Amino acid sequence: MKGIRPATATDSCRRDLARDLLADLRRVDRQVRDNEAQMRDALAAARTALTALPGLGTVIAAKLLGHVGDVARLPTEHHFASYTGTAPLDASSGKNTRHRLNTGGNRALNSVLHMVAVCQIRDGGRGQEYYLRKIAEGKTPAEARRALTRRLSGPVAPPPRSSLRQGGPAMPGPEASGPLAGPRRR
């Protein structure tokens, strides 16, 4: 920018606008780096290994921890699935047994789990295998993705209250049992 010599007043105005935009971009970039560092620190303080799950990075794990808050109020993974809106609702009538999409629950957490499911489907591994198995069973892609999102509630859900009383982790990571928790690391 320093080497640019405007020939007209219009060029001078354009240079000043470009300089301001560049300064704004640098400021926003600095803020993003600072926010990511704060999120990494918060995840470390929470003693969680959520970021080790496939498709779950620093930003999504921090968003998950921020929305869940006090994990003691969600005693099981089923309560967590209901809270996030990933648990299907019974829509049976007579001899027809079926479930429908749950449009309730915490939509931000539902969105987080949906993003993790989409990443797992795209990147391969256990999530993609589960998704393809559901499609082979005759489910539509949307139904298979919803099933995977519900299945992800297990490894992502808070631990049972009993482990919280015994000083367990604040939020689980892949060390928690679950079909999509990723490979075990020893």
PDB file of C-alpha atoms in Angstrom:
ATOM      1  CA  MET A   1       0.000   0.000   0.000  1.00  0.00           C
ATOM      2  CA  LYS A   2       2.899   2.346   0.706  1.00  0.00           C
ATOM      3  CA  GLY A   3       4.226   2.052  -2.859  1.00  0.00           C
ATOM      4  CA  ILE A   4       0.938   3.083  -4.464  1.00  0.00           C
ATOM      5  CA  ARG A   5       0.926   6.655  -5.774  1.00  0.00           C
ATOM      6  CA  PRO A   6      -2.600   7.772  -6.679  1.00  0.00           C
ATOM      7  CA  ALA A   7      -2.879   9.853  -9.818  1.00  0.00           C
ATOM      8  CA  THR A   8      -6.322  11.310  -9.124  1.00  0.00           C
ATOM      9  CA  ALA A   9      -8.504  12.140  -6.150  1.00  0.00           C
ATOM     10  CA  THR A  10     -10.604   9.051  -6.913  1.00  0.00           C
ATOM     11  CA  ASP A  11      -7.524   6.829  -6.818  1.00  0.00           C
ATOM     12  CA  SER A  12      -6.538   8.419  -3.514  1.00  0.00           C
ATOM     13  CA  CYS A  13      -9.987   7.655  -2.094  1.00  0.00           C
ATOM     14  CA  ARG A  14      -9.760   4.045  -3.313  1.00  0.00           C
ATOM     15  CA  ARG A  15      -6.327   3.667  -1.706  1.00  0.00           C
ATOM     16  CA  ASP A  16      -7.649   5.006   1.616  1.00  0.00           C
ATOM     17  CA  LEU A  17     -10.647   2.635   1.486  1.00  0.00           C
ATOM     18  CA  ALA A  18      -8.353  -0.302   0.703  1.00  0.00           C
ATOM     19  CA  ARG A  19      -6.061   0.694   3.595  1.00  0.00           C
ATOM     20  CA  ASP A  20      -9.058   0.829   5.974  1.00  0.00           C
ATOM     21  CA  LEU A  21     -10.362  -2.533   4.787  1.00  0.00           C
ATOM     22  CA  LEU A  22      -6.936  -4.105   5.211  1.00  0.00           C
ATOM     23  CA  ALA A  23      -6.676  -2.719   8.748  1.00  0.00           C
ATOM     24  CA  ASP A  24     -10.146  -4.118   9.542  1.00  0.00           C
ATOM     25  CA  LEU A  25      -9.179  -7.544   8.176  1.00  0.00           C
ATOM     26  CA  ARG A  26      -6.028  -7.616  10.287  1.00  0.00           C
ATOM     27  CA  ARG A  27      -8.021  -6.624  13.393  1.00  0.00           C
ATOM     28  CA  VAL A  28     -10.666  -9.298  12.793  1.00  0.00           C
ATOM     29  CA  ASP A  29      -7.979 -11.901  12.093  1.00  0.00           C
ATOM     30  CA  ARG A  30      -6.330 -11.025  15.432  1.00  0.00           C
ATOM     31  CA  GLN A  31      -9.691 -11.362  17.211  1.00  0.00           C
ATOM     32  CA  VAL A  32     -10.294 -14.779  15.634  1.00  0.00           C
ATOM     33  CA  ARG A  33      -6.875 -16.003  16.790  1.00  0.00           C
ATOM     34  CA  ASP A  34      -7.523 -14.671  20.308  1.00  0.00           C
ATOM     35  CA  ASN A  35     -10.982 -16.303  20.434  1.00  0.00           C
ATOM     36  CA  GLU A  36      -9.591 -19.650  19.306  1.00  0.00           C
ATOM     37  CA  ALA A  37      -6.921 -19.468  22.017  1.00  0.00           C
ATOM     38  CA  GLN A  38      -9.616 -18.705  24.620  1.00  0.00           C
ATOM     39  CA  MET A  39     -11.692 -21.663  23.394  1.00  0.00           C
ATOM     40  CA  ARG A  40      -8.678 -24.006  23.587  1.00  0.00           C
ATOM     41  CA  ASP A  41      -8.012 -22.790  27.143  1.00  0.00           C
ATOM     42  CA  ALA A  42     -11.663 -23.321  28.112  1.00  0.00           C
ATOM     43  CA  LEU A  43     -11.629 -26.841  26.670  1.00  0.00           C
ATOM     44  CA  ALA A  44      -8.423 -27.636  28.559  1.00  0.00           C
ATOM     45  CA  ALA A  45      -9.949 -26.274  31.790  1.00  0.00           C
ATOM     46  CA  ALA A  46     -13.037 -28.448  31.257  1.00  0.00           C
ATOM     47  CA  ARG A  47     -10.789 -31.539  30.999  1.00  0.00           C
ATOM     48  CA  THR A  48     -12.559 -32.781  27.895  1.00  0.00           C
ATOM     49  CA  ALA A  49     -11.292 -34.712  24.927  1.00  0.00           C
ATOM     50  CA  LEU A  50     -14.228 -33.848  22.670  1.00  0.00           C
ATOM     51  CA  THR A  51     -11.915 -32.518  19.968  1.00  0.00           C
ATOM     52  CA  ALA A  52     -10.508 -36.022  19.510  1.00  0.00           C
ATOM     53  CA  LEU A  53     -13.874 -37.152  18.101  1.00  0.00           C
ATOM     54  CA  PRO A  54     -13.924 -37.215  14.294  1.00  0.00           C
ATOM     55  CA  GLY A  55     -15.592 -34.075  12.916  1.00  0.00           C
ATOM     56  CA  LEU A  56     -15.518 -32.179  16.200  1.00  0.00           C
ATOM     57  CA  GLY A  57     -13.014 -29.309  16.299  1.00  0.00           C
ATOM     58  CA  THR A  58     -12.214 -26.598  18.809  1.00  0.00           C
ATOM     59  CA  VAL A  59     -15.030 -24.212  17.848  1.00  0.00           C
ATOM     60  CA  ILE A  60     -17.748 -26.871  17.801  1.00  0.00           C
ATOM     61  CA  ALA A  61     -16.547 -28.439  21.068  1.00  0.00           C
ATOM     62  CA  ALA A  62     -16.540 -25.021  22.755  1.00  0.00           C
ATOM     63  CA  LYS A  63     -20.027 -24.308  21.422  1.00  0.00           C
ATOM     64  CA  LEU A  64     -21.197 -27.676  22.761  1.00  0.00           C
ATOM     65  CA  LEU A  65     -19.714 -27.022  26.209  1.00  0.00           C
ATOM     66  CA  GLY A  66     -21.154 -23.513  26.278  1.00  0.00           C
ATOM     67  CA  HIS A  67     -24.679 -24.656  25.485  1.00  0.00           C
ATOM     68  CA  VAL A  68     -24.730 -27.702  27.761  1.00  0.00           C
ATOM     69  CA  GLY A  69     -23.661 -25.751  30.839  1.00  0.00           C
ATOM     70  CA  ASP A  70     -24.305 -27.745  34.017  1.00  0.00           C
ATOM     71  CA  VAL A  71     -24.072 -31.390  32.986  1.00  0.00           C
ATOM     72  CA  ALA A  72     -25.609 -32.582  36.254  1.00  0.00           C
ATOM     73  CA  ARG A  73     -29.076 -31.706  34.945  1.00  0.00           C
ATOM     74  CA  LEU A  74     -28.781 -34.283  32.118  1.00  0.00           C
ATOM     75  CA  PRO A  75     -28.494 -37.668  33.866  1.00  0.00           C
ATOM     76  CA  THR A  76     -28.280 -39.907  30.772  1.00  0.00           C
ATOM     77  CA  GLU A  77     -27.484 -39.805  27.077  1.00  0.00           C
ATOM     78  CA  HIS A  78     -31.221 -40.185  26.393  1.00  0.00           C
ATOM     79  CA  HIS A  79     -31.954 -36.977  28.299  1.00  0.00           C
ATOM     80  CA  PHE A  80     -29.171 -35.299  26.332  1.00  0.00           C
ATOM     81  CA  ALA A  81     -30.694 -36.503  23.032  1.00  0.00           C
ATOM     82  CA  SER A  82     -34.078 -35.163  24.084  1.00  0.00           C
ATOM     83  CA  TYR A  83     -32.516 -31.849  25.133  1.00  0.00           C
ATOM     84  CA  THR A  84     -30.747 -31.486  21.769  1.00  0.00           C
ATOM     85  CA  GLY A  85     -33.811 -32.504  19.775  1.00  0.00           C
ATOM     86  CA  THR A  86     -32.099 -35.546  18.239  1.00  0.00           C
ATOM     87  CA  ALA A  87     -34.360 -38.097  19.923  1.00  0.00           C
ATOM     88  CA  PRO A  88     -37.149 -39.102  17.513  1.00  0.00           C
ATOM     89  CA  LEU A  89     -40.739 -38.576  18.566  1.00  0.00           C
ATOM     90  CA  ASP A  90     -43.166 -41.476  18.535  1.00  0.00           C
ATOM     91  CA  ALA A  91     -45.838 -40.990  15.851  1.00  0.00           C
ATOM     92  CA  SER A  92     -47.373 -44.450  15.960  1.00  0.00           C
ATOM     93  CA  SER A  93     -51.004 -45.131  15.349  1.00  0.00           C
ATOM     94  CA  GLY A  94     -52.598 -48.516  15.814  1.00  0.00           C
ATOM     95  CA  LYS A  95     -50.328 -51.204  14.402  1.00  0.00           C
ATOM     96  CA  ASN A  96     -48.172 -48.686  12.503  1.00  0.00           C
ATOM     97  CA  THR A  97     -44.986 -48.005  14.436  1.00  0.00           C
ATOM     98  CA  ARG A  98     -43.100 -44.994  13.208  1.00  0.00           C
ATOM     99  CA  HIS A  99     -41.159 -41.997  14.450  1.00  0.00           C
ATOM    100  CA  ARG A 100     -41.052 -38.448  13.255  1.00  0.00           C
ATOM    101  CA  LEU A 101     -38.522 -35.630  13.332  1.00  0.00           C
ATOM    102  CA  ASN A 102     -38.237 -33.807  16.630  1.00  0.00           C
ATOM    103  CA  THR A 103     -38.386 -30.074  15.911  1.00  0.00           C
ATOM    104  CA  GLY A 104     -37.971 -29.156  19.572  1.00  0.00           C
ATOM    105  CA  GLY A 105     -34.945 -29.108  21.795  1.00  0.00           C
ATOM    106  CA  ASN A 106     -31.933 -26.849  21.729  1.00  0.00           C
ATOM    107  CA  ARG A 107     -31.582 -26.042  18.021  1.00  0.00           C
ATOM    108  CA  ALA A 108     -28.005 -24.776  18.403  1.00  0.00           C
ATOM    109  CA  LEU A 109     -26.898 -28.106  19.900  1.00  0.00           C
ATOM    110  CA  ASN A 110     -28.858 -29.958  17.246  1.00  0.00           C
ATOM    111  CA  SER A 111     -26.989 -27.946  14.628  1.00  0.00           C
ATOM    112  CA  VAL A 112     -23.645 -28.803  16.246  1.00  0.00           C
ATOM    113  CA  LEU A 113     -24.434 -32.535  16.183  1.00  0.00           C
ATOM    114  CA  HIS A 114     -25.671 -32.231  12.597  1.00  0.00           C
ATOM    115  CA  MET A 115     -22.364 -30.634  11.540  1.00  0.00           C
ATOM    116  CA  VAL A 116     -20.412 -33.412  13.234  1.00  0.00           C
ATOM    117  CA  ALA A 117     -22.582 -36.017  11.475  1.00  0.00           C
ATOM    118  CA  VAL A 118     -22.066 -34.386   8.065  1.00  0.00           C
ATOM    119  CA  CYS A 119     -18.300 -34.276   8.642  1.00  0.00           C
ATOM    120  CA  GLN A 120     -18.245 -37.935   9.660  1.00  0.00           C
ATOM    121  CA  ILE A 121     -20.259 -38.929   6.592  1.00  0.00           C
ATOM    122  CA  ARG A 122     -17.931 -36.952   4.332  1.00  0.00           C
ATOM    123  CA  ASP A 123     -14.637 -38.010   5.916  1.00  0.00           C
ATOM    124  CA  GLY A 124     -15.265 -41.738   6.238  1.00  0.00           C
ATOM    125  CA  GLY A 125     -14.807 -43.973   9.244  1.00  0.00           C
ATOM    126  CA  ARG A 126     -17.410 -45.378  11.606  1.00  0.00           C
ATOM    127  CA  GLY A 127     -19.895 -42.556  11.036  1.00  0.00           C
ATOM    128  CA  GLN A 128     -19.886 -43.091   7.276  1.00  0.00           C
ATOM    129  CA  GLU A 129     -20.180 -46.861   7.730  1.00  0.00           C
ATOM    130  CA  TYR A 130     -23.217 -46.385   9.994  1.00  0.00           C
ATOM    131  CA  TYR A 131     -24.776 -43.931   7.524  1.00  0.00           C
ATOM    132  CA  LEU A 132     -24.283 -46.297   4.570  1.00  0.00           C
ATOM    133  CA  ARG A 133     -25.669 -49.215   6.595  1.00  0.00           C
ATOM    134  CA  LYS A 134     -28.829 -47.211   7.327  1.00  0.00           C
ATOM    135  CA  ILE A 135     -29.208 -46.374   3.625  1.00  0.00           C
ATOM    136  CA  ALA A 136     -28.781 -50.076   2.784  1.00  0.00           C
ATOM    137  CA  GLU A 137     -31.595 -50.800   5.266  1.00  0.00           C
ATOM    138  CA  GLY A 138     -33.896 -48.648   3.103  1.00  0.00           C
ATOM    139  CA  LYS A 139     -33.716 -45.317   4.943  1.00  0.00           C
ATOM    140  CA  THR A 140     -33.626 -42.104   2.950  1.00  0.00           C
ATOM    141  CA  PRO A 141     -30.396 -40.061   3.174  1.00  0.00           C
ATOM    142  CA  ALA A 142     -32.120 -37.577   5.501  1.00  0.00           C
ATOM    143  CA  GLU A 143     -33.382 -40.380   7.778  1.00  0.00           C
ATOM    144  CA  ALA A 144     -29.940 -41.994   7.819  1.00  0.00           C
ATOM    145  CA  ARG A 145     -28.316 -38.662   8.689  1.00  0.00           C
ATOM    146  CA  ARG A 146     -30.842 -38.129  11.510  1.00  0.00           C
ATOM    147  CA  ALA A 147     -30.089 -41.618  12.834  1.00  0.00           C
ATOM    148  CA  LEU A 148     -26.366 -40.827  12.815  1.00  0.00           C
ATOM    149  CA  THR A 149     -26.999 -37.504  14.564  1.00  0.00           C
ATOM    150  CA  ARG A 150     -28.970 -39.336  17.277  1.00  0.00           C
ATOM    151  CA  ARG A 151     -26.233 -41.961  17.558  1.00  0.00           C
ATOM    152  CA  LEU A 152     -23.660 -39.203  18.087  1.00  0.00           C
ATOM    153  CA  SER A 153     -25.510 -38.132  21.236  1.00  0.00           C
ATOM    154  CA  GLY A 154     -23.884 -41.096  22.995  1.00  0.00           C
ATOM    155  CA  PRO A 155     -20.186 -40.229  22.747  1.00  0.00           C
ATOM    156  CA  VAL A 156     -20.876 -36.486  23.025  1.00  0.00           C
ATOM    157  CA  ALA A 157     -23.361 -36.665  25.921  1.00  0.00           C
ATOM    158  CA  PRO A 158     -22.329 -35.788  29.466  1.00  0.00           C
ATOM    159  CA  PRO A 159     -21.252 -38.732  31.641  1.00  0.00           C
ATOM    160  CA  PRO A 160     -23.765 -40.264  34.057  1.00  0.00           C
ATOM    161  CA  ARG A 161     -24.183 -38.437  37.354  1.00  0.00           C
ATOM    162  CA  SER A 162     -22.454 -41.246  39.238  1.00  0.00           C
ATOM    163  CA  SER A 163     -19.146 -40.550  37.438  1.00  0.00           C
ATOM    164  CA  LEU A 164     -19.524 -36.825  38.162  1.00  0.00           C
ATOM    165  CA  ARG A 165     -19.783 -37.579  41.875  1.00  0.00           C
ATOM    166  CA  GLN A 166     -16.637 -39.715  41.632  1.00  0.00           C
ATOM    167  CA  GLY A 167     -14.648 -36.856  40.067  1.00  0.00           C
ATOM    168  CA  GLY A 168     -14.952 -37.960  36.439  1.00  0.00           C
ATOM    169  CA  PRO A 169     -14.352 -35.633  33.496  1.00  0.00           C
ATOM    170  CA  ALA A 170     -16.556 -32.587  33.048  1.00  0.00           C
ATOM    171  CA  MET A 171     -17.478 -33.733  29.526  1.00  0.00           C
ATOM    172  CA  PRO A 172     -16.521 -37.011  27.912  1.00  0.00           C
ATOM    173  CA  GLY A 173     -14.324 -37.568  24.970  1.00  0.00           C
ATOM    174  CA  PRO A 174     -13.540 -40.600  22.873  1.00  0.00           C
ATOM    175  CA  GLU A 175     -12.606 -42.558  25.977  1.00  0.00           C
ATOM    176  CA  ALA A 176     -16.345 -42.865  26.541  1.00  0.00           C
ATOM    177  CA  SER A 177     -17.868 -45.948  25.041  1.00  0.00           C
ATOM    178  CA  GLY A 178     -19.801 -45.470  21.858  1.00  0.00           C
ATOM    179  CA  PRO A 179     -19.896 -46.856  18.356  1.00  0.00           C
ATOM    180  CA  LEU A 180     -18.796 -43.594  16.774  1.00  0.00           C
ATOM    181  CA  ALA A 181     -16.334 -42.445  19.383  1.00  0.00           C
ATOM    182  CA  GLY A 182     -13.397 -43.090  17.082  1.00  0.00           C
ATOM    183  CA  PRO A 183     -10.401 -45.331  17.624  1.00  0.00           C
ATOM    184  CA  ARG A 184      -9.323 -45.833  21.200  1.00  0.00           C
ATOM    185  CA  ARG A 185      -6.027 -44.251  22.084  1.00  0.00           C
ATOM    186  CA  ARG A 186      -3.955 -45.777  24.822  1.00  0.00           C
TER     187      ARG A 186
END
